[in-house]
JSON list of C-alpha atoms in Angstrom, two decimals:
[
{"chain": "A", "resi": 1, "resn": "MET", "atom": "CA", "xyz": [-10.22, 79.62, 12.02]},
{"chain": "A", "resi": 2, "resn": "ALA", "atom": "CA", "xyz": [-12.64, 77.94, 9.65]},
{"chain": "A", "resi": 3, "resn": "THR", "atom": "CA", "xyz": [-14.08, 74.70, 10.88]},
{"chain": "A", "resi": 4, "resn": "MET", "atom": "CA", "xyz": [-13.45, 71.79, 8.59]},
{"chain": "A", "resi": 5, "resn": "GLY", "atom": "CA", "xyz": [-16.52, 69.87, 7.51]},
{"chain": "A", "resi": 6, "resn": "ARG", "atom": "CA", "xyz": [-16.99, 66.35, 8.67]},
{"chain": "A", "resi": 7, "resn": "PRO", "atom": "CA", "xyz": [-15.36, 64.01, 6.11]},
{"chain": "A", "resi": 8, "resn": "ARG", "atom": "CA", "xyz": [-17.66, 61.71, 4.20]},
{"chain": "A", "resi": 9, "resn": "THR", "atom": "CA", "xyz": [-17.55, 58.12, 5.38]},
{"chain": "A", "resi": 10, "resn": "PHE", "atom": "CA", "xyz": [-18.59, 56.68, 2.03]},
{"chain": "A", "resi": 11, "resn": "ASP", "atom": "CA", "xyz": [-17.32, 56.50, -1.50]},
{"chain": "A", "resi": 12, "resn": "ARG", "atom": "CA", "xyz": [-19.48, 58.92, -3.50]},
{"chain": "A", "resi": 13, "resn": "ASP", "atom": "CA", "xyz": [-18.87, 57.19, -6.81]},
{"chain": "A", "resi": 14, "resn": "GLN", "atom": "CA", "xyz": [-19.86, 53.85, -5.34]},
{"chain": "A", "resi": 15, "resn": "ALA", "atom": "CA", "xyz": [-22.88, 55.49, -3.73]},
{"chain": "A", "resi": 16, "resn": "ILE", "atom": "CA", "xyz": [-24.10, 56.71, -7.15]},
{"chain": "A", "resi": 17, "resn": "GLU", "atom": "CA", "xyz": [-23.73, 53.16, -8.49]},
{"chain": "A", "resi": 18, "resn": "GLN", "atom": "CA", "xyz": [-25.67, 51.71, -5.57]},
{"chain": "A", "resi": 19, "resn": "ALA", "atom": "CA", "xyz": [-28.39, 54.34, -5.83]},
{"chain": "A", "resi": 20, "resn": "MET", "atom": "CA", "xyz": [-28.67, 53.75, -9.58]},
{"chain": "A", "resi": 21, "resn": "HIS", "atom": "CA", "xyz": [-29.39, 50.08, -8.92]},
{"chain": "A", "resi": 22, "resn": "ILE", "atom": "CA", "xyz": [-32.08, 50.98, -6.38]},
{"chain": "A", "resi": 23, "resn": "PHE", "atom": "CA", "xyz": [-33.81, 53.39, -8.78]},
{"chain": "A", "resi": 24, "resn": "TRP", "atom": "CA", "xyz": [-33.38, 50.90, -11.63]},
{"chain": "A", "resi": 25, "resn": "GLU", "atom": "CA", "xyz": [-35.08, 48.19, -9.59]},
{"chain": "A", "resi": 26, "resn": "ASN", "atom": "CA", "xyz": [-37.91, 50.25, -8.10]},
{"chain": "A", "resi": 27, "resn": "GLY", "atom": "CA", "xyz": [-38.42, 53.36, -10.23]},
{"chain": "A", "resi": 28, "resn": "TYR", "atom": "CA", "xyz": [-38.30, 56.95, -9.03]},
{"chain": "A", "resi": 29, "resn": "GLU", "atom": "CA", "xyz": [-41.61, 57.29, -7.21]},
{"chain": "A", "resi": 30, "resn": "SER", "atom": "CA", "xyz": [-41.47, 53.91, -5.51]},
{"chain": "A", "resi": 31, "resn": "THR", "atom": "CA", "xyz": [-37.96, 54.48, -4.16]},
{"chain": "A", "resi": 32, "resn": "SER", "atom": "CA", "xyz": [-38.05, 56.04, -0.71]},
{"chain": "A", "resi": 33, "resn": "LEU", "atom": "CA", "xyz": [-35.40, 58.13, 0.95]},
{"chain": "A", "resi": 34, "resn": "ALA", "atom": "CA", "xyz": [-35.19, 55.43, 3.61]},
{"chain": "A", "resi": 35, "resn": "GLN", "atom": "CA", "xyz": [-34.29, 52.86, 0.93]},
{"chain": "A", "resi": 36, "resn": "LEU", "atom": "CA", "xyz": [-31.65, 55.14, -0.52]},
{"chain": "A", "resi": 37, "resn": "LYS", "atom": "CA", "xyz": [-30.09, 56.00, 2.81]},
{"chain": "A", "resi": 38, "resn": "ALA", "atom": "CA", "xyz": [-30.03, 52.35, 3.86]},
{"chain": "A", "resi": 39, "resn": "GLY", "atom": "CA", "xyz": [-28.69, 51.15, 0.51]},
{"chain": "A", "resi": 40, "resn": "ILE", "atom": "CA", "xyz": [-25.80, 53.56, 0.12]},
{"chain": "A", "resi": 41, "resn": "GLY", "atom": "CA", "xyz": [-22.62, 52.21, 1.65]},
{"chain": "A", "resi": 42, "resn": "ASN", "atom": "CA", "xyz": [-23.38, 50.81, 5.07]},
{"chain": "A", "resi": 43, "resn": "GLY", "atom": "CA", "xyz": [-26.12, 53.37, 5.51]},
{"chain": "A", "resi": 44, "resn": "ILE", "atom": "CA", "xyz": [-25.96, 57.13, 5.42]},
{"chain": "A", "resi": 45, "resn": "ALA", "atom": "CA", "xyz": [-27.54, 59.63, 7.80]},
{"chain": "A", "resi": 46, "resn": "ALA", "atom": "CA", "xyz": [-30.01, 62.19, 6.44]},
{"chain": "A", "resi": 47, "resn": "PRO", "atom": "CA", "xyz": [-27.69, 65.20, 6.93]},
{"chain": "A", "resi": 48, "resn": "SER", "atom": "CA", "xyz": [-24.89, 63.45, 5.06]},
{"chain": "A", "resi": 49, "resn": "PHE", "atom": "CA", "xyz": [-27.29, 62.38, 2.31]},
{"chain": "A", "resi": 50, "resn": "TYR", "atom": "CA", "xyz": [-28.50, 65.92, 1.69]},
{"chain": "A", "resi": 51, "resn": "ALA", "atom": "CA", "xyz": [-24.97, 67.32, 1.92]},
{"chain": "A", "resi": 52, "resn": "ALA", "atom": "CA", "xyz": [-23.75, 64.85, -0.68]},
{"chain": "A", "resi": 53, "resn": "PHE", "atom": "CA", "xyz": [-26.67, 64.80, -3.12]},
{"chain": "A", "resi": 54, "resn": "GLY", "atom": "CA", "xyz": [-29.00, 67.69, -2.35]},
{"chain": "A", "resi": 55, "resn": "SER", "atom": "CA", "xyz": [-32.24, 65.78, -2.87]},
{"chain": "A", "resi": 56, "resn": "LYS", "atom": "CA", "xyz": [-33.73, 62.53, -4.09]},
{"chain": "A", "resi": 57, "resn": "GLU", "atom": "CA", "xyz": [-34.45, 64.15, -7.46]},
{"chain": "A", "resi": 58, "resn": "ALA", "atom": "CA", "xyz": [-30.89, 65.43, -7.85]},
{"chain": "A", "resi": 59, "resn": "LEU", "atom": "CA", "xyz": [-29.53, 61.98, -7.00]},
{"chain": "A", "resi": 60, "resn": "PHE", "atom": "CA", "xyz": [-31.87, 60.39, -9.55]},
{"chain": "A", "resi": 61, "resn": "GLN", "atom": "CA", "xyz": [-30.57, 62.77, -12.20]},
{"chain": "A", "resi": 62, "resn": "GLU", "atom": "CA", "xyz": [-26.99, 61.76, -11.44]},
{"chain": "A", "resi": 63, "resn": "CYS", "atom": "CA", "xyz": [-27.94, 58.10, -11.57]},
{"chain": "A", "resi": 64, "resn": "THR", "atom": "CA", "xyz": [-29.76, 58.63, -14.87]},
{"chain": "A", "resi": 65, "resn": "GLN", "atom": "CA", "xyz": [-26.73, 60.28, -16.43]},
{"chain": "A", "resi": 66, "resn": "ARG", "atom": "CA", "xyz": [-24.52, 57.42, -15.28]},
{"chain": "A", "resi": 67, "resn": "TYR", "atom": "CA", "xyz": [-26.89, 54.86, -16.76]},
{"chain": "A", "resi": 68, "resn": "LEU", "atom": "CA", "xyz": [-27.10, 56.71, -20.07]},
{"chain": "A", "resi": 69, "resn": "ALA", "atom": "CA", "xyz": [-23.30, 56.92, -20.23]},
{"chain": "A", "resi": 70, "resn": "THR", "atom": "CA", "xyz": [-22.82, 53.20, -19.52]},
{"chain": "A", "resi": 71, "resn": "HIS", "atom": "CA", "xyz": [-25.53, 50.55, -19.84]},
{"chain": "A", "resi": 72, "resn": "ALA", "atom": "CA", "xyz": [-27.66, 52.53, -22.29]},
{"chain": "A", "resi": 73, "resn": "ARG", "atom": "CA", "xyz": [-24.86, 52.60, -24.83]},
{"chain": "A", "resi": 74, "resn": "VAL", "atom": "CA", "xyz": [-26.01, 49.22, -26.10]},
{"chain": "A", "resi": 75, "resn": "THR", "atom": "CA", "xyz": [-27.93, 51.24, -28.69]},
{"chain": "A", "resi": 76, "resn": "ASP", "atom": "CA", "xyz": [-24.81, 52.94, -30.09]},
{"chain": "A", "resi": 77, "resn": "ALA", "atom": "CA", "xyz": [-24.80, 50.63, -33.09]},
{"chain": "A", "resi": 78, "resn": "LEU", "atom": "CA", "xyz": [-27.84, 52.47, -34.47]},
{"chain": "A", "resi": 79, "resn": "TRP", "atom": "CA", "xyz": [-25.57, 55.42, -35.33]},
{"chain": "A", "resi": 80, "resn": "ASP", "atom": "CA", "xyz": [-22.62, 53.38, -36.60]},
{"chain": "A", "resi": 81, "resn": "ALA", "atom": "CA", "xyz": [-22.50, 54.19, -40.31]},
{"chain": "A", "resi": 82, "resn": "THR", "atom": "CA", "xyz": [-19.98, 51.40, -40.89]},
{"chain": "A", "resi": 83, "resn": "LEU", "atom": "CA", "xyz": [-22.69, 48.84, -40.14]},
{"chain": "A", "resi": 84, "resn": "ALA", "atom": "CA", "xyz": [-25.32, 47.83, -42.66]},
{"chain": "A", "resi": 85, "resn": "PRO", "atom": "CA", "xyz": [-28.68, 49.14, -41.39]},
{"chain": "A", "resi": 86, "resn": "ARG", "atom": "CA", "xyz": [-30.08, 45.67, -40.72]},
{"chain": "A", "resi": 87, "resn": "ASP", "atom": "CA", "xyz": [-26.93, 44.75, -38.81]},
{"chain": "A", "resi": 88, "resn": "ALA", "atom": "CA", "xyz": [-27.17, 47.95, -36.77]},
{"chain": "A", "resi": 89, "resn": "ILE", "atom": "CA", "xyz": [-30.68, 47.11, -35.60]},
{"chain": "A", "resi": 90, "resn": "GLU", "atom": "CA", "xyz": [-29.89, 43.46, -34.93]},
{"chain": "A", "resi": 91, "resn": "THR", "atom": "CA", "xyz": [-26.72, 44.35, -33.02]},
{"chain": "A", "resi": 92, "resn": "THR", "atom": "CA", "xyz": [-28.69, 46.79, -30.87]},
{"chain": "A", "resi": 93, "resn": "LEU", "atom": "CA", "xyz": [-31.38, 44.24, -30.05]},
{"chain": "A", "resi": 94, "resn": "ARG", "atom": "CA", "xyz": [-28.88, 41.51, -29.19]},
{"chain": "A", "resi": 95, "resn": "SER", "atom": "CA", "xyz": [-26.66, 43.81, -27.14]},
{"chain": "A", "resi": 96, "resn": "SER", "atom": "CA", "xyz": [-29.63, 45.13, -25.20]},
{"chain": "A", "resi": 97, "resn": "ALA", "atom": "CA", "xyz": [-31.02, 41.66, -24.49]},
{"chain": "A", "resi": 98, "resn": "ARG", "atom": "CA", "xyz": [-27.61, 40.52, -23.24]},
{"chain": "A", "resi": 99, "resn": "MET", "atom": "CA", "xyz": [-27.19, 43.57, -21.00]},
{"chain": "A", "resi": 100, "resn": "GLN", "atom": "CA", "xyz": [-30.69, 43.27, -19.55]},
{"chain": "A", "resi": 101, "resn": "CYS", "atom": "CA", "xyz": [-30.06, 39.70, -18.46]},
{"chain": "A", "resi": 102, "resn": "GLU", "atom": "CA", "xyz": [-26.59, 40.23, -17.01]},
{"chain": "A", "resi": 103, "resn": "ARG", "atom": "CA", "xyz": [-25.82, 39.53, -13.40]},
{"chain": "A", "resi": 104, "resn": "GLY", "atom": "CA", "xyz": [-24.62, 42.29, -11.12]},
{"chain": "A", "resi": 105, "resn": "HIS", "atom": "CA", "xyz": [-27.45, 44.74, -11.69]},
{"chain": "A", "resi": 106, "resn": "PRO", "atom": "CA", "xyz": [-31.26, 44.73, -11.84]},
{"chain": "A", "resi": 107, "resn": "LYS", "atom": "CA", "xyz": [-32.91, 42.98, -14.77]},
{"chain": "A", "resi": 108, "resn": "GLY", "atom": "CA", "xyz": [-34.41, 44.98, -17.61]},
{"chain": "A", "resi": 109, "resn": "CYS", "atom": "CA", "xyz": [-33.49, 48.41, -18.92]},
{"chain": "A", "resi": 110, "resn": "MET", "atom": "CA", "xyz": [-33.73, 51.56, -16.82]},
{"chain": "A", "resi": 111, "resn": "VAL", "atom": "CA", "xyz": [-34.59, 53.54, -19.96]},
{"chain": "A", "resi": 112, "resn": "GLY", "atom": "CA", "xyz": [-37.21, 51.06, -21.08]},
{"chain": "A", "resi": 113, "resn": "LEU", "atom": "CA", "xyz": [-38.74, 50.96, -17.61]},
{"chain": "A", "resi": 114, "resn": "GLY", "atom": "CA", "xyz": [-38.50, 54.73, -17.25]},
{"chain": "A", "resi": 115, "resn": "PHE", "atom": "CA", "xyz": [-42.13, 55.35, -18.12]},
{"chain": "A", "resi": 116, "resn": "MET", "atom": "CA", "xyz": [-43.04, 53.51, -14.90]},
{"chain": "A", "resi": 117, "resn": "SER", "atom": "CA", "xyz": [-40.57, 55.47, -12.79]},
{"chain": "A", "resi": 118, "resn": "ALA", "atom": "CA", "xyz": [-42.67, 58.61, -12.42]},
{"chain": "A", "resi": 119, "resn": "PRO", "atom": "CA", "xyz": [-46.20, 58.01, -13.73]},
{"chain": "A", "resi": 120, "resn": "SER", "atom": "CA", "xyz": [-47.69, 61.09, -12.13]},
{"chain": "A", "resi": 121, "resn": "ALA", "atom": "CA", "xyz": [-47.64, 64.37, -14.04]},
{"chain": "A", "resi": 122, "resn": "ASP", "atom": "CA", "xyz": [-45.91, 66.05, -11.11]},
{"chain": "A", "resi": 123, "resn": "ASN", "atom": "CA", "xyz": [-42.83, 63.88, -11.54]},
{"chain": "A", "resi": 124, "resn": "ALA", "atom": "CA", "xyz": [-42.80, 63.48, -15.32]},
{"chain": "A", "resi": 125, "resn": "ALA", "atom": "CA", "xyz": [-40.02, 66.06, -15.65]},
{"chain": "A", "resi": 126, "resn": "VAL", "atom": "CA", "xyz": [-37.80, 63.94, -13.40]},
{"chain": "A", "resi": 127, "resn": "THR", "atom": "CA", "xyz": [-37.60, 61.15, -15.96]},
{"chain": "A", "resi": 128, "resn": "ALA", "atom": "CA", "xyz": [-37.44, 63.44, -18.99]},
{"chain": "A", "resi": 129, "resn": "PRO", "atom": "CA", "xyz": [-33.86, 62.30, -19.83]},
{"chain": "A", "resi": 130, "resn": "LEU", "atom": "CA", "xyz": [-35.09, 58.71, -20.04]},
{"chain": "A", "resi": 131, "resn": "THR", "atom": "CA", "xyz": [-37.98, 59.77, -22.24]},
{"chain": "A", "resi": 132, "resn": "ARG", "atom": "CA", "xyz": [-35.59, 61.62, -24.53]},
{"chain": "A", "resi": 133, "resn": "SER", "atom": "CA", "xyz": [-33.36, 58.55, -24.67]},
{"chain": "A", "resi": 134, "resn": "ARG", "atom": "CA", "xyz": [-36.29, 56.39, -25.80]},
{"chain": "A", "resi": 135, "resn": "GLU", "atom": "CA", "xyz": [-37.17, 59.00, -28.42]},
{"chain": "A", "resi": 136, "resn": "ARG", "atom": "CA", "xyz": [-33.58, 59.08, -29.65]},
{"chain": "A", "resi": 137, "resn": "THR", "atom": "CA", "xyz": [-33.47, 55.29, -29.93]},
{"chain": "A", "resi": 138, "resn": "ARG", "atom": "CA", "xyz": [-36.78, 55.31, -31.79]},
{"chain": "A", "resi": 139, "resn": "ALA", "atom": "CA", "xyz": [-35.40, 57.88, -34.21]},
{"chain": "A", "resi": 140, "resn": "GLY", "atom": "CA", "xyz": [-32.21, 55.84, -34.63]},
{"chain": "A", "resi": 141, "resn": "ILE", "atom": "CA", "xyz": [-34.16, 52.72, -35.56]},
{"chain": "A", "resi": 142, "resn": "ALA", "atom": "CA", "xyz": [-36.26, 54.70, -38.04]},
{"chain": "A", "resi": 143, "resn": "ALA", "atom": "CA", "xyz": [-33.08, 56.17, -39.55]},
{"chain": "A", "resi": 144, "resn": "CYS", "atom": "CA", "xyz": [-31.72, 52.65, -40.08]},
{"chain": "A", "resi": 145, "resn": "VAL", "atom": "CA", "xyz": [-34.92, 51.57, -41.81]},
{"chain": "A", "resi": 146, "resn": "GLN", "atom": "CA", "xyz": [-34.84, 54.71, -43.97]},
{"chain": "A", "resi": 147, "resn": "ARG", "atom": "CA", "xyz": [-31.21, 53.96, -44.79]},
{"chain": "A", "resi": 148, "resn": "GLY", "atom": "CA", "xyz": [-32.29, 50.51, -45.90]},
{"chain": "A", "resi": 149, "resn": "VAL", "atom": "CA", "xyz": [-34.87, 52.03, -48.25]},
{"chain": "A", "resi": 150, "resn": "ASP", "atom": "CA", "xyz": [-32.49, 54.66, -49.58]},
{"chain": "A", "resi": 151, "resn": "SER", "atom": "CA", "xyz": [-29.79, 52.09, -50.30]},
{"chain": "A", "resi": 152, "resn": "GLY", "atom": "CA", "xyz": [-32.19, 49.79, -52.10]},
{"chain": "A", "resi": 153, "resn": "GLN", "atom": "CA", "xyz": [-31.96, 47.03, -49.50]},
{"chain": "A", "resi": 154, "resn": "LEU", "atom": "CA", "xyz": [-35.64, 47.48, -48.67]},
{"chain": "A", "resi": 155, "resn": "ARG", "atom": "CA", "xyz": [-38.51, 48.02, -51.07]},
{"chain": "A", "resi": 156, "resn": "ALA", "atom": "CA", "xyz": [-39.29, 51.62, -51.94]},
{"chain": "A", "resi": 157, "resn": "ASP", "atom": "CA", "xyz": [-42.86, 51.20, -50.63]},
{"chain": "A", "resi": 158, "resn": "THR", "atom": "CA", "xyz": [-41.69, 50.06, -47.18]},
{"chain": "A", "resi": 159, "resn": "LYS", "atom": "CA", "xyz": [-43.63, 51.81, -44.41]},
{"chain": "A", "resi": 160, "resn": "VAL", "atom": "CA", "xyz": [-40.64, 53.18, -42.53]},
{"chain": "A", "resi": 161, "resn": "GLY", "atom": "CA", "xyz": [-42.54, 54.18, -39.39]},
{"chain": "A", "resi": 162, "resn": "ALA", "atom": "CA", "xyz": [-44.40, 50.89, -39.14]},
{"chain": "A", "resi": 163, "resn": "LEU", "atom": "CA", "xyz": [-41.31, 48.71, -39.58]},
{"chain": "A", "resi": 164, "resn": "ALA", "atom": "CA", "xyz": [-39.31, 50.85, -37.16]},
{"chain": "A", "resi": 165, "resn": "THR", "atom": "CA", "xyz": [-42.09, 50.49, -34.59]},
{"chain": "A", "resi": 166, "resn": "VAL", "atom": "CA", "xyz": [-41.88, 46.69, -34.82]},
{"chain": "A", "resi": 167, "resn": "PHE", "atom": "CA", "xyz": [-38.25, 46.81, -33.67]},
{"chain": "A", "resi": 168, "resn": "ASP", "atom": "CA", "xyz": [-38.81, 49.60, -31.16]},
{"chain": "A", "resi": 169, "resn": "ALA", "atom": "CA", "xyz": [-41.72, 47.79, -29.53]},
{"chain": "A", "resi": 170, "resn": "PHE", "atom": "CA", "xyz": [-39.70, 44.58, -29.33]},
{"chain": "A", "resi": 171, "resn": "LEU", "atom": "CA", "xyz": [-36.77, 46.44, -27.77]},
{"chain": "A", "resi": 172, "resn": "LEU", "atom": "CA", "xyz": [-39.00, 48.02, -25.12]},
{"chain": "A", "resi": 173, "resn": "GLY", "atom": "CA", "xyz": [-40.68, 44.69, -24.46]},
{"chain": "A", "resi": 174, "resn": "LEU", "atom": "CA", "xyz": [-37.37, 43.09, -23.54]},
{"chain": "A", "resi": 175, "resn": "SER", "atom": "CA", "xyz": [-37.48, 44.92, -20.21]},
{"chain": "A", "resi": 176, "resn": "THR", "atom": "CA", "xyz": [-40.71, 43.23, -19.20]},
{"chain": "A", "resi": 177, "resn": "LEU", "atom": "CA", "xyz": [-39.44, 39.85, -20.34]},
{"chain": "A", "resi": 178, "resn": "ALA", "atom": "CA", "xyz": [-36.23, 40.27, -18.35]},
{"chain": "A", "resi": 179, "resn": "ARG", "atom": "CA", "xyz": [-38.15, 41.29, -15.23]},
{"chain": "A", "resi": 180, "resn": "ASP", "atom": "CA", "xyz": [-40.38, 38.24, -15.63]},
{"chain": "A", "resi": 181, "resn": "GLY", "atom": "CA", "xyz": [-37.35, 35.97, -15.71]},
{"chain": "A", "resi": 182, "resn": "VAL", "atom": "CA", "xyz": [-37.28, 35.12, -19.40]},
{"chain": "A", "resi": 183, "resn": "GLY", "atom": "CA", "xyz": [-33.75, 33.95, -20.16]},
{"chain": "A", "resi": 184, "resn": "HIS", "atom": "CA", "xyz": [-31.27, 35.47, -22.56]},
{"chain": "A", "resi": 185, "resn": "ALA", "atom": "CA", "xyz": [-31.18, 32.39, -24.82]},
{"chain": "A", "resi": 186, "resn": "LEU", "atom": "CA", "xyz": [-34.92, 32.64, -25.51]},
{"chain": "A", "resi": 187, "resn": "MET", "atom": "CA", "xyz": [-34.71, 36.39, -26.11]},
{"chain": "A", "resi": 188, "resn": "ASP", "atom": "CA", "xyz": [-31.81, 35.90, -28.51]},
{"chain": "A", "resi": 189, "resn": "ALA", "atom": "CA", "xyz": [-33.78, 33.30, -30.46]},
{"chain": "A", "resi": 190, "resn": "ALA", "atom": "CA", "xyz": [-36.76, 35.66, -30.60]},
{"chain": "A", "resi": 191, "resn": "ILE", "atom": "CA", "xyz": [-34.54, 38.37, -32.08]},
{"chain": "A", "resi": 192, "resn": "THR", "atom": "CA", "xyz": [-33.76, 36.05, -34.97]},
{"chain": "A", "resi": 193, "resn": "GLY", "atom": "CA", "xyz": [-37.49, 35.80, -35.50]},
{"chain": "A", "resi": 194, "resn": "VAL", "atom": "CA", "xyz": [-38.25, 39.50, -35.27]},
{"chain": "A", "resi": 195, "resn": "MET", "atom": "CA", "xyz": [-35.55, 40.30, -37.81]},
{"chain": "A", "resi": 196, "resn": "SER", "atom": "CA", "xyz": [-37.66, 38.41, -40.35]},
{"chain": "A", "resi": 197, "resn": "ALA", "atom": "CA", "xyz": [-39.81, 41.56, -40.44]},
{"chain": "A", "resi": 198, "resn": "TRP", "atom": "CA", "xyz": [-36.88, 43.28, -42.15]},
{"chain": "A", "resi": 199, "resn": "ASP", "atom": "CA", "xyz": [-36.34, 40.35, -44.51]},
{"chain": "A", "resi": 200, "resn": "ALA", "atom": "CA", "xyz": [-40.01, 40.39, -45.52]},
{"chain": "A", "resi": 201, "resn": "SER", "atom": "CA", "xyz": [-39.53, 43.95, -46.79]},
{"chain": "A", "resi": 202, "resn": "ARG", "atom": "CA", "xyz": [-36.36, 43.28, -48.76]},
{"chain": "A", "resi": 203, "resn": "ALA", "atom": "CA", "xyz": [-36.18, 44.62, -52.26]},
{"chain": "A", "resi": 204, "resn": "ALA", "atom": "CA", "xyz": [-36.19, 42.04, -55.05]},
{"chain": "A", "resi": 205, "resn": "PRO", "atom": "CA", "xyz": [-32.72, 41.23, -56.42]},
{"chain": "A", "resi": 206, "resn": "ARG", "atom": "CA", "xyz": [-31.86, 43.24, -59.50]}
]
C-alpha cells in the first residue's frame, strides 16, 4: 500500500503572500532561507519548504508572478486606449504612489526595487521578470508620449524618449521615496508638478 505523504501544516497560498512580502522588503540576495522558513506560517521545516517550493529561486519566481498579477497592475492605465495619453501617465503615477504607501505590505515597488534584488551577474536571471516589467512600463510611457505627438496634443518636435524618461525616472524614484518614509500626500503633490513637463510640450492651439 502506498504511504500517504505528510499533509502540509500551512496554507500554501498564504505562504506565497508572506514570502512575497519578505522578498519585497529585502530583495532576493539579501533574503535568507532562514528568514523565509521562519516567516512562512508559524515557521516551516526545511524538508517541508523544499517539498512545497523546490528552492528559494523557484519560490521567488512564484512571488514575482503574484506581484506582477496584483500590485504591479497599477501601470495598466498606460495601455488603456480610452484614456487620453496624458491622463494615462498621470493615472499610472498616482496609482503607483498610492500603492507604494499603502499599509499591509512593504513600502515601495517590488518591480522598481528589483534592480537591487540580485545585483550580482550570477543572479541577474532570477529577477529577469522584474526587469522585463520595467522595460514594458518604459515602453508604455513612451507609447503614451508618442500618442500625444501623433494626436497633435504635443508639439511635433517633442523628444519622445526624453519626455518619457522624465516620467519613467520619477516613477522609479517613488520606490526610494516610499522606503525613506516620504508620505503619499507629498508624492501626490509632486506628481502634479512633474506633469508640467507634459504641459510644457503642448502643441499651440489651432
